[in-house]
Short mmCIF file of C-alpha atoms in Angstrom, two decimals:
data_model
loop_
_atom_site.label_atom_id
_atom_site.label_comp_id
_atom_site.label_asym_id
_atom_site.label_seq_id
_atom_site.Cartn_x
_atom_site.Cartn_y
_atom_site.Cartn_z
CA MET A 1 1.86 -117.76 79.08
CA MET A 2 -1.45 -119.26 79.99
CA ALA A 3 -4.65 -119.07 78.00
CA LYS A 4 -8.30 -119.46 78.86
CA PHE A 5 -10.15 -122.45 77.44
CA THR A 6 -13.82 -123.29 77.04
CA LEU A 7 -14.85 -126.92 77.01
CA ASN A 8 -17.71 -127.98 74.81
CA PRO A 9 -19.35 -130.92 76.63
CA ASP A 10 -20.76 -132.51 73.47
CA THR A 11 -17.66 -132.63 71.34
CA LYS A 12 -15.05 -132.36 74.08
CA ILE A 13 -13.40 -129.52 72.06
CA CYS A 14 -11.88 -126.59 73.88
CA TYR A 15 -11.96 -123.14 72.18
CA TYR A 16 -10.47 -119.76 72.90
CA PRO A 17 -13.64 -117.74 73.35
CA ALA A 18 -12.71 -114.61 71.29
CA TYR A 19 -11.02 -116.25 68.31
CA THR A 20 -13.08 -119.29 67.35
CA THR A 21 -12.61 -118.69 63.61
CA GLN A 22 -8.82 -118.69 63.66
CA LYS A 23 -6.72 -121.70 62.85
CA ALA A 24 -6.77 -123.88 65.89
CA SER A 25 -3.73 -125.28 67.61
CA ILE A 26 -4.00 -128.98 68.40
CA PHE A 27 -2.70 -130.37 71.61
CA ARG A 28 -2.69 -133.89 72.83
CA THR A 29 -3.94 -134.36 76.31
CA SER A 30 -5.25 -137.12 78.44
CA ILE A 31 -8.32 -136.77 80.55
CA LYS A 32 -9.94 -139.40 82.55
CA SER A 33 -12.93 -141.05 81.09
CA GLN A 34 -15.95 -139.76 82.94
CA ASN A 35 -19.60 -139.33 82.35
CA TRP A 36 -20.80 -135.83 81.32
CA ASN A 37 -24.43 -135.34 82.11
CA GLY A 38 -24.83 -139.08 82.29
CA LEU A 39 -23.13 -139.70 78.90
CA PRO A 40 -19.93 -141.74 78.62
CA ILE A 41 -16.90 -140.09 77.08
CA ASN A 42 -15.64 -141.63 73.87
CA PRO A 43 -12.06 -142.74 74.56
CA SER A 44 -11.07 -141.96 70.98
CA LEU A 45 -11.90 -138.26 71.40
CA LYS A 46 -8.80 -137.46 73.40
CA ARG A 47 -7.89 -134.59 71.06
CA PHE A 48 -9.53 -131.20 71.16
CA LYS A 49 -8.77 -128.05 69.39
CA VAL A 50 -7.73 -124.93 71.17
CA SER A 51 -7.99 -121.49 69.50
CA CYS A 52 -5.43 -119.68 71.53
CA SER A 53 -2.72 -118.42 69.22
CA ILE A 54 -0.42 -116.20 71.28
CA LYS A 55 1.08 -114.69 68.15
CA GLU A 56 -2.31 -113.65 66.83
CA LYS A 57 -3.14 -112.19 70.21
CA GLU A 58 0.02 -110.10 70.11
CA THR A 59 -0.85 -108.97 66.55
CA GLU A 60 -4.28 -107.90 67.70
CA ASN A 61 -2.80 -106.00 70.60
CA ALA A 62 -0.43 -104.21 68.22
CA GLU A 63 -3.35 -103.33 65.94
CA GLU A 64 -5.27 -102.01 68.92
CA LYS A 65 -2.35 -99.83 69.92
CA ARG A 66 -2.08 -98.49 66.38
CA ARG A 67 -5.78 -97.66 66.36
CA ILE A 68 -5.42 -95.89 69.69
CA LEU A 69 -2.44 -93.89 68.42
CA LYS A 70 -4.32 -93.03 65.24
CA GLY A 71 -7.26 -91.88 67.28
CA LEU A 72 -5.01 -89.71 69.40
CA LYS A 73 -3.50 -88.22 66.23
CA VAL A 74 -6.94 -87.48 64.83
CA ASN A 75 -7.93 -85.88 68.11
CA ASP A 76 -4.79 -83.70 68.03
CA GLU A 77 -5.61 -82.60 64.49
CA LEU A 78 -9.17 -81.78 65.50
CA GLU A 79 -7.96 -79.82 68.49
CA GLU A 80 -5.55 -77.93 66.27
CA LYS A 81 -8.32 -77.10 63.79
CA VAL A 82 -10.60 -76.01 66.60
CA SER A 83 -7.89 -73.78 68.05
CA LEU A 84 -7.27 -72.23 64.61
CA LEU A 85 -10.98 -71.66 64.13
CA GLU A 86 -11.30 -70.05 67.55
CA ALA A 87 -8.33 -67.84 66.81
CA GLU A 88 -9.86 -66.81 63.49
CA ILE A 89 -13.19 -66.06 65.13
CA GLY A 90 -11.39 -64.10 67.82
CA GLU A 91 -9.57 -62.04 65.19
CA LYS A 92 -12.84 -61.34 63.41
CA VAL A 93 -14.46 -60.23 66.63
CA VAL A 94 -11.51 -58.10 67.69
CA GLY A 95 -10.75 -56.70 64.24
CA PHE A 96 -14.37 -56.05 63.22
CA VAL A 97 -14.61 -54.12 59.95
CA TRP A 98 -17.78 -52.18 59.17
CA ASN A 99 -18.76 -52.39 55.53
CA PRO A 100 -20.73 -49.31 54.47
CA PRO A 101 -23.96 -50.00 52.59
CA TRP A 102 -22.65 -48.25 49.46
CA LYS A 103 -19.60 -50.54 49.20
CA ASN A 104 -21.37 -53.10 47.02
CA LEU A 105 -23.08 -50.53 44.79
CA PRO A 106 -22.16 -50.57 41.10
CA GLN A 107 -19.52 -48.05 40.16
CA ARG A 108 -21.87 -46.12 37.89
CA TYR A 109 -24.21 -45.42 40.80
CA LYS A 110 -21.33 -44.12 42.88
CA LEU A 111 -20.27 -41.98 39.95
CA ILE A 112 -23.72 -40.49 39.56
CA GLY A 113 -24.02 -39.86 43.31
CA THR A 114 -20.71 -38.03 43.53
CA THR A 115 -21.50 -36.01 40.40
CA SER A 116 -24.80 -34.94 41.93
CA LEU A 117 -22.92 -33.97 45.08
CA ALA A 118 -20.64 -31.79 42.95
CA PHE A 119 -23.68 -29.93 41.62
CA ILE A 120 -24.96 -29.44 45.17
CA ILE A 121 -21.66 -27.79 46.09
CA CYS A 122 -21.81 -25.87 42.81
CA ASN A 123 -24.97 -23.96 43.70
CA MET A 124 -23.93 -23.58 47.33
CA ASP A 125 -20.90 -21.63 46.09
CA LYS A 126 -23.13 -19.70 43.70
CA VAL A 127 -25.64 -18.41 46.26
CA ASN A 128 -23.28 -17.83 49.19
CA LEU A 129 -22.38 -14.35 47.95
CA SER A 130 -26.06 -13.44 47.76
CA VAL A 131 -26.22 -13.68 51.54
CA ALA A 132 -22.68 -12.53 52.36
CA ILE A 133 -22.93 -9.41 50.19
CA ILE A 134 -24.84 -7.56 52.94
CA PRO A 135 -22.18 -7.74 55.68
CA MET A 136 -19.43 -7.32 53.09
CA SER A 137 -21.03 -4.09 51.83
CA HIS A 138 -21.24 -2.76 55.38
CA GLU A 139 -17.64 -3.66 56.14
CA PHE A 140 -16.08 -2.27 52.94
CA GLY A 141 -18.53 0.60 52.35
CA TRP A 142 -19.84 -0.59 49.00
CA ASN A 143 -22.81 1.11 47.44
CA SER A 144 -25.47 -0.67 45.43
CA SER A 145 -23.56 -0.31 42.15
CA VAL A 146 -20.42 -1.91 43.51
CA ALA A 147 -22.41 -4.71 45.17
CA GLY A 148 -24.19 -5.37 41.87
CA LEU A 149 -20.86 -5.42 40.02
CA VAL A 150 -19.47 -8.00 42.44
CA GLN A 151 -22.52 -10.22 42.18
CA SER A 152 -22.78 -10.05 38.39
CA SER A 153 -19.11 -10.96 37.87
CA PHE A 154 -19.97 -14.61 38.54
CA PHE A 155 -22.29 -14.77 35.53
CA TRP A 156 -19.67 -13.28 33.22
CA GLY A 157 -17.51 -16.34 33.66
CA TYR A 158 -20.52 -18.66 33.72
CA ALA A 159 -21.87 -17.44 30.39
CA LEU A 160 -18.50 -17.37 28.62
CA SER A 161 -17.53 -20.92 29.62
CA GLN A 162 -20.60 -22.83 28.38
CA LEU A 163 -19.46 -23.54 24.82
CA PRO A 164 -15.78 -24.00 25.68
CA GLY A 165 -16.87 -26.46 28.38
CA GLY A 166 -18.53 -28.72 25.82
CA TRP A 167 -15.51 -28.56 23.54
CA LEU A 168 -13.14 -29.41 26.39
CA ALA A 169 -15.35 -32.29 27.54
CA LYS A 170 -15.27 -33.76 24.04
CA ILE A 171 -11.46 -33.59 23.86
CA PHE A 172 -10.40 -34.49 27.41
CA GLY A 173 -13.47 -36.31 28.69
CA GLY A 174 -16.17 -35.10 31.04
CA ARG A 175 -14.54 -36.55 34.12
CA LYS A 176 -11.32 -34.54 33.80
CA VAL A 177 -13.16 -31.33 32.98
CA LEU A 178 -15.50 -31.79 35.95
CA GLU A 179 -12.61 -32.40 38.33
CA VAL A 180 -10.73 -29.29 37.16
CA GLY A 181 -13.92 -27.22 37.26
CA VAL A 182 -14.76 -28.19 40.84
CA LEU A 183 -11.20 -27.58 42.00
CA ALA A 184 -11.07 -24.19 40.24
CA TRP A 185 -14.30 -22.81 41.66
CA SER A 186 -13.57 -24.19 45.15
CA LEU A 187 -10.13 -22.55 45.32
CA ALA A 188 -11.58 -19.30 43.96
CA THR A 189 -14.34 -19.42 46.58
CA ALA A 190 -11.85 -19.93 49.39
CA LEU A 191 -9.83 -16.92 48.12
CA VAL A 192 -12.77 -14.49 48.30
CA PRO A 193 -12.14 -13.39 51.94
CA ILE A 194 -8.47 -12.76 51.13
CA LEU A 195 -9.23 -10.71 48.00
CA ALA A 196 -12.32 -8.91 49.31
CA GLY A 197 -10.41 -5.68 49.98
CA PHE A 198 -8.98 -5.62 46.45
CA MET A 199 -11.81 -5.09 43.99
CA PRO A 200 -10.12 -6.35 40.77
CA GLY A 201 -8.96 -9.49 42.58
CA LEU A 202 -12.44 -10.07 44.02
CA ILE A 203 -14.10 -9.70 40.63
CA LEU A 204 -11.52 -12.01 39.05
CA SER A 205 -12.11 -14.66 41.70
CA ARG A 206 -15.87 -14.57 41.12
CA ILE A 207 -15.33 -14.82 37.36
CA LEU A 208 -13.18 -17.90 38.00
CA VAL A 209 -15.99 -19.37 40.13
CA GLY A 210 -18.40 -18.83 37.24
CA MET A 211 -16.03 -20.40 34.72
CA GLY A 212 -15.51 -23.47 36.89
CA GLU A 213 -19.24 -23.92 37.32
CA GLY A 214 -19.97 -23.11 33.66
CA VAL A 215 -18.04 -26.10 32.31
CA SER A 216 -19.69 -28.51 34.76
CA PRO A 217 -23.02 -29.14 32.95
CA SER A 218 -21.28 -30.10 29.70
CA ALA A 219 -18.77 -32.26 31.59
CA ALA A 220 -21.50 -34.06 33.54
CA THR A 221 -23.51 -34.71 30.37
CA ASP A 222 -20.48 -36.17 28.63
CA LEU A 223 -19.69 -38.29 31.69
CA ILE A 224 -23.22 -39.69 31.80
CA ALA A 225 -23.17 -40.45 28.08
CA ARG A 226 -19.91 -42.38 28.37
CA THR A 227 -20.54 -44.39 31.53
CA ILE A 228 -24.28 -44.88 31.99
CA PRO A 229 -26.38 -47.38 29.97
CA ILE A 230 -29.01 -45.91 27.68
CA GLU A 231 -31.94 -47.19 29.74
CA GLU A 232 -30.62 -45.42 32.86
CA ARG A 233 -29.49 -42.10 31.38
CA SER A 234 -32.71 -40.15 31.88
CA ARG A 235 -32.77 -41.00 35.58
CA ALA A 236 -29.09 -40.20 35.88
CA VAL A 237 -29.51 -36.77 34.27
CA SER A 238 -32.46 -35.87 36.51
CA PHE A 239 -30.60 -37.05 39.61
CA VAL A 240 -27.42 -35.13 38.77
CA PHE A 241 -29.02 -31.84 37.77
CA GLY A 242 -31.47 -32.09 40.64
CA GLY A 243 -28.48 -31.40 42.84
CA LEU A 244 -28.53 -27.77 41.66
CA SER A 245 -31.81 -27.06 43.40
CA VAL A 246 -30.71 -28.92 46.51
CA GLY A 247 -27.52 -26.86 46.58
CA SER A 248 -29.42 -23.60 46.35
CA VAL A 249 -31.65 -24.58 49.26
CA LEU A 250 -28.76 -25.75 51.42
CA GLY A 251 -26.63 -22.71 50.61
CA LEU A 252 -29.37 -20.24 51.53
CA LEU A 253 -30.14 -22.16 54.72
CA LEU A 254 -26.57 -22.65 55.96
CA ALA A 255 -25.07 -19.28 55.05
CA PRO A 256 -27.03 -17.05 57.48
CA PRO A 257 -26.28 -19.00 60.69
CA LEU A 258 -22.63 -19.37 59.67
CA ILE A 259 -22.31 -15.62 59.05
CA GLN A 260 -24.06 -14.81 62.31
CA SER A 261 -21.89 -17.19 64.35
CA TYR A 262 -18.46 -17.04 62.67
CA GLY A 263 -18.53 -14.07 60.30
CA TRP A 264 -19.08 -13.81 56.56
CA GLU A 265 -15.60 -15.21 55.84
CA SER A 266 -16.60 -18.64 57.24
CA VAL A 267 -19.11 -19.19 54.42
CA PHE A 268 -16.44 -18.98 51.72
CA TYR A 269 -13.87 -20.99 53.66
CA MET A 270 -16.29 -23.78 54.50
CA PHE A 271 -17.96 -24.06 51.10
CA GLY A 272 -14.57 -23.96 49.39
CA PHE A 273 -13.37 -26.71 51.70
CA PHE A 274 -16.36 -28.84 50.67
CA GLY A 275 -15.32 -28.61 47.02
CA ILE A 276 -11.67 -29.44 47.68
CA THR A 277 -12.72 -32.45 49.76
CA TRP A 278 -14.99 -33.59 46.95
CA PHE A 279 -12.11 -33.32 44.48
CA LEU A 280 -9.90 -35.54 46.64
CA GLY A 281 -12.64 -38.11 47.24
CA PHE A 282 -13.62 -38.26 43.57
CA GLN A 283 -10.20 -39.68 42.72
CA PHE A 284 -11.24 -42.98 44.36
CA VAL A 285 -14.44 -43.34 42.31
CA LYS A 286 -13.80 -45.46 39.22
CA GLU A 287 -15.78 -45.78 36.02
CA ASP A 288 -17.41 -48.89 34.58
CA GLN A 289 -15.09 -49.27 31.62
CA HIS A 290 -16.82 -52.40 30.34
CA LEU A 291 -20.03 -50.60 29.43
CA PHE A 292 -18.58 -49.06 26.29
CA SER A 293 -15.54 -50.15 24.36
CA GLY A 294 -13.93 -47.42 22.29
CA GLU A 295 -15.88 -44.49 20.97
CA LEU A 296 -19.54 -43.87 21.58
CA SER A 297 -21.79 -45.75 19.19
CA TRP A 298 -23.95 -43.20 17.39
CA PRO A 299 -26.69 -44.13 14.91
CA LYS A 300 -25.54 -44.46 11.33
CA PHE A 301 -26.18 -41.50 9.08
CA ASP A 302 -28.27 -43.54 6.64
CA SER A 303 -30.70 -44.77 9.28
CA TRP A 304 -30.84 -41.30 10.82
CA ASN A 305 -31.55 -39.73 7.42
CA ASN A 306 -34.24 -42.30 6.65
CA SER A 307 -35.88 -41.67 9.98
CA TRP A 308 -35.80 -37.91 9.34
CA ASN A 309 -37.33 -38.33 5.87
CA SER A 310 -40.09 -40.58 7.16
CA SER A 311 -40.90 -38.04 9.84
CA LEU A 312 -41.13 -35.29 7.20
CA GLU A 313 -43.40 -37.45 5.09
CA GLU A 314 -45.71 -38.11 8.02
CA LEU A 315 -45.74 -34.41 8.80
CA GLY A 316 -46.43 -33.49 5.17
CA ASP A 317 -49.34 -35.89 4.65
CA PRO A 318 -51.98 -33.64 6.24
CA LEU A 319 -50.76 -30.71 4.14
CA THR A 320 -51.19 -32.47 0.79
CA VAL A 321 -54.67 -33.83 1.19
CA CYS A 322 -56.99 -32.14 -1.26
CA GLU A 323 -60.72 -32.21 -1.63
CA THR A 324 -62.94 -30.83 -4.30
CA VAL A 325 -65.26 -28.07 -3.22
CA ASN A 326 -67.73 -26.72 -5.80
CA THR A 327 -65.86 -28.54 -8.64
CA VAL A 328 -62.74 -26.45 -7.94
CA GLY A 329 -59.63 -28.32 -6.86
CA ARG A 330 -58.37 -26.82 -3.67
CA CYS A 331 -56.05 -28.11 -0.93
CA LYS A 332 -57.45 -27.98 2.52
CA LEU A 333 -55.59 -28.50 5.77
CA LEU A 334 -57.02 -31.37 7.78
#
């Protein structure tokens, strides 16, 4: 193999241009003595160093090849990562999932919203008969007394179930009682068109509607007390029980067009279907169990009794203030 040399005219030393710092190989050579730029060549400087190690050149070539291969490997890895990223982005674009805005809401807000929706359906099922009683009376030939009996049967069950509803909510929990109540009144509402021709069955179904709706206020109150923080309970109660008024408005607005378009039976079928759908959807709403551990924490009796006594004392102070009028001791209310 041949190598390239560079001659330094001052020292007469020949170097390999790219590797001047490497250990030089020494060769003996003879060159004719000649003047370089008018200067005579020293005859004793017949040796010059040459930096042209073939072995080191081969080592450098091998290192260069390794660097090239490493670069290719890095490029392959980058291409693989890019392809994986593109595939992932493609899957996200193709399999786009819409997250509803209520997905990240706290569970207690979802619980309060669904409970309020139950009360909306509650009053929709209560007022639907007030509109449907007119076509039903015409179809079955009911007089005013019979129509009044049918309408009042709801309140029999509603009035009788108030106290038992609170007792059941205390034993089984408000959530269970509310679920059973909604399911009971919804099924009874959907059965009204089937039992309309049989008066005892119709009255019994309306009583069952009233019983299912009668246990709901106690159940909702117990549910709020167990799952909602104290600072949010007043808002939760107003929001839940506000659904009653909304349900009355919606029921009285939706019932007439439904009866006119599809018959009076459609009101009971549709409103009953709403309640059954609510029952199925409510199974997926969970409670915030971490808010309360164990039983509800009520104030201790001693502190409650002290507070009650202090209130009585404050109330009794104006009654025990006496003043003397005409040298006769007499108590006067201030």
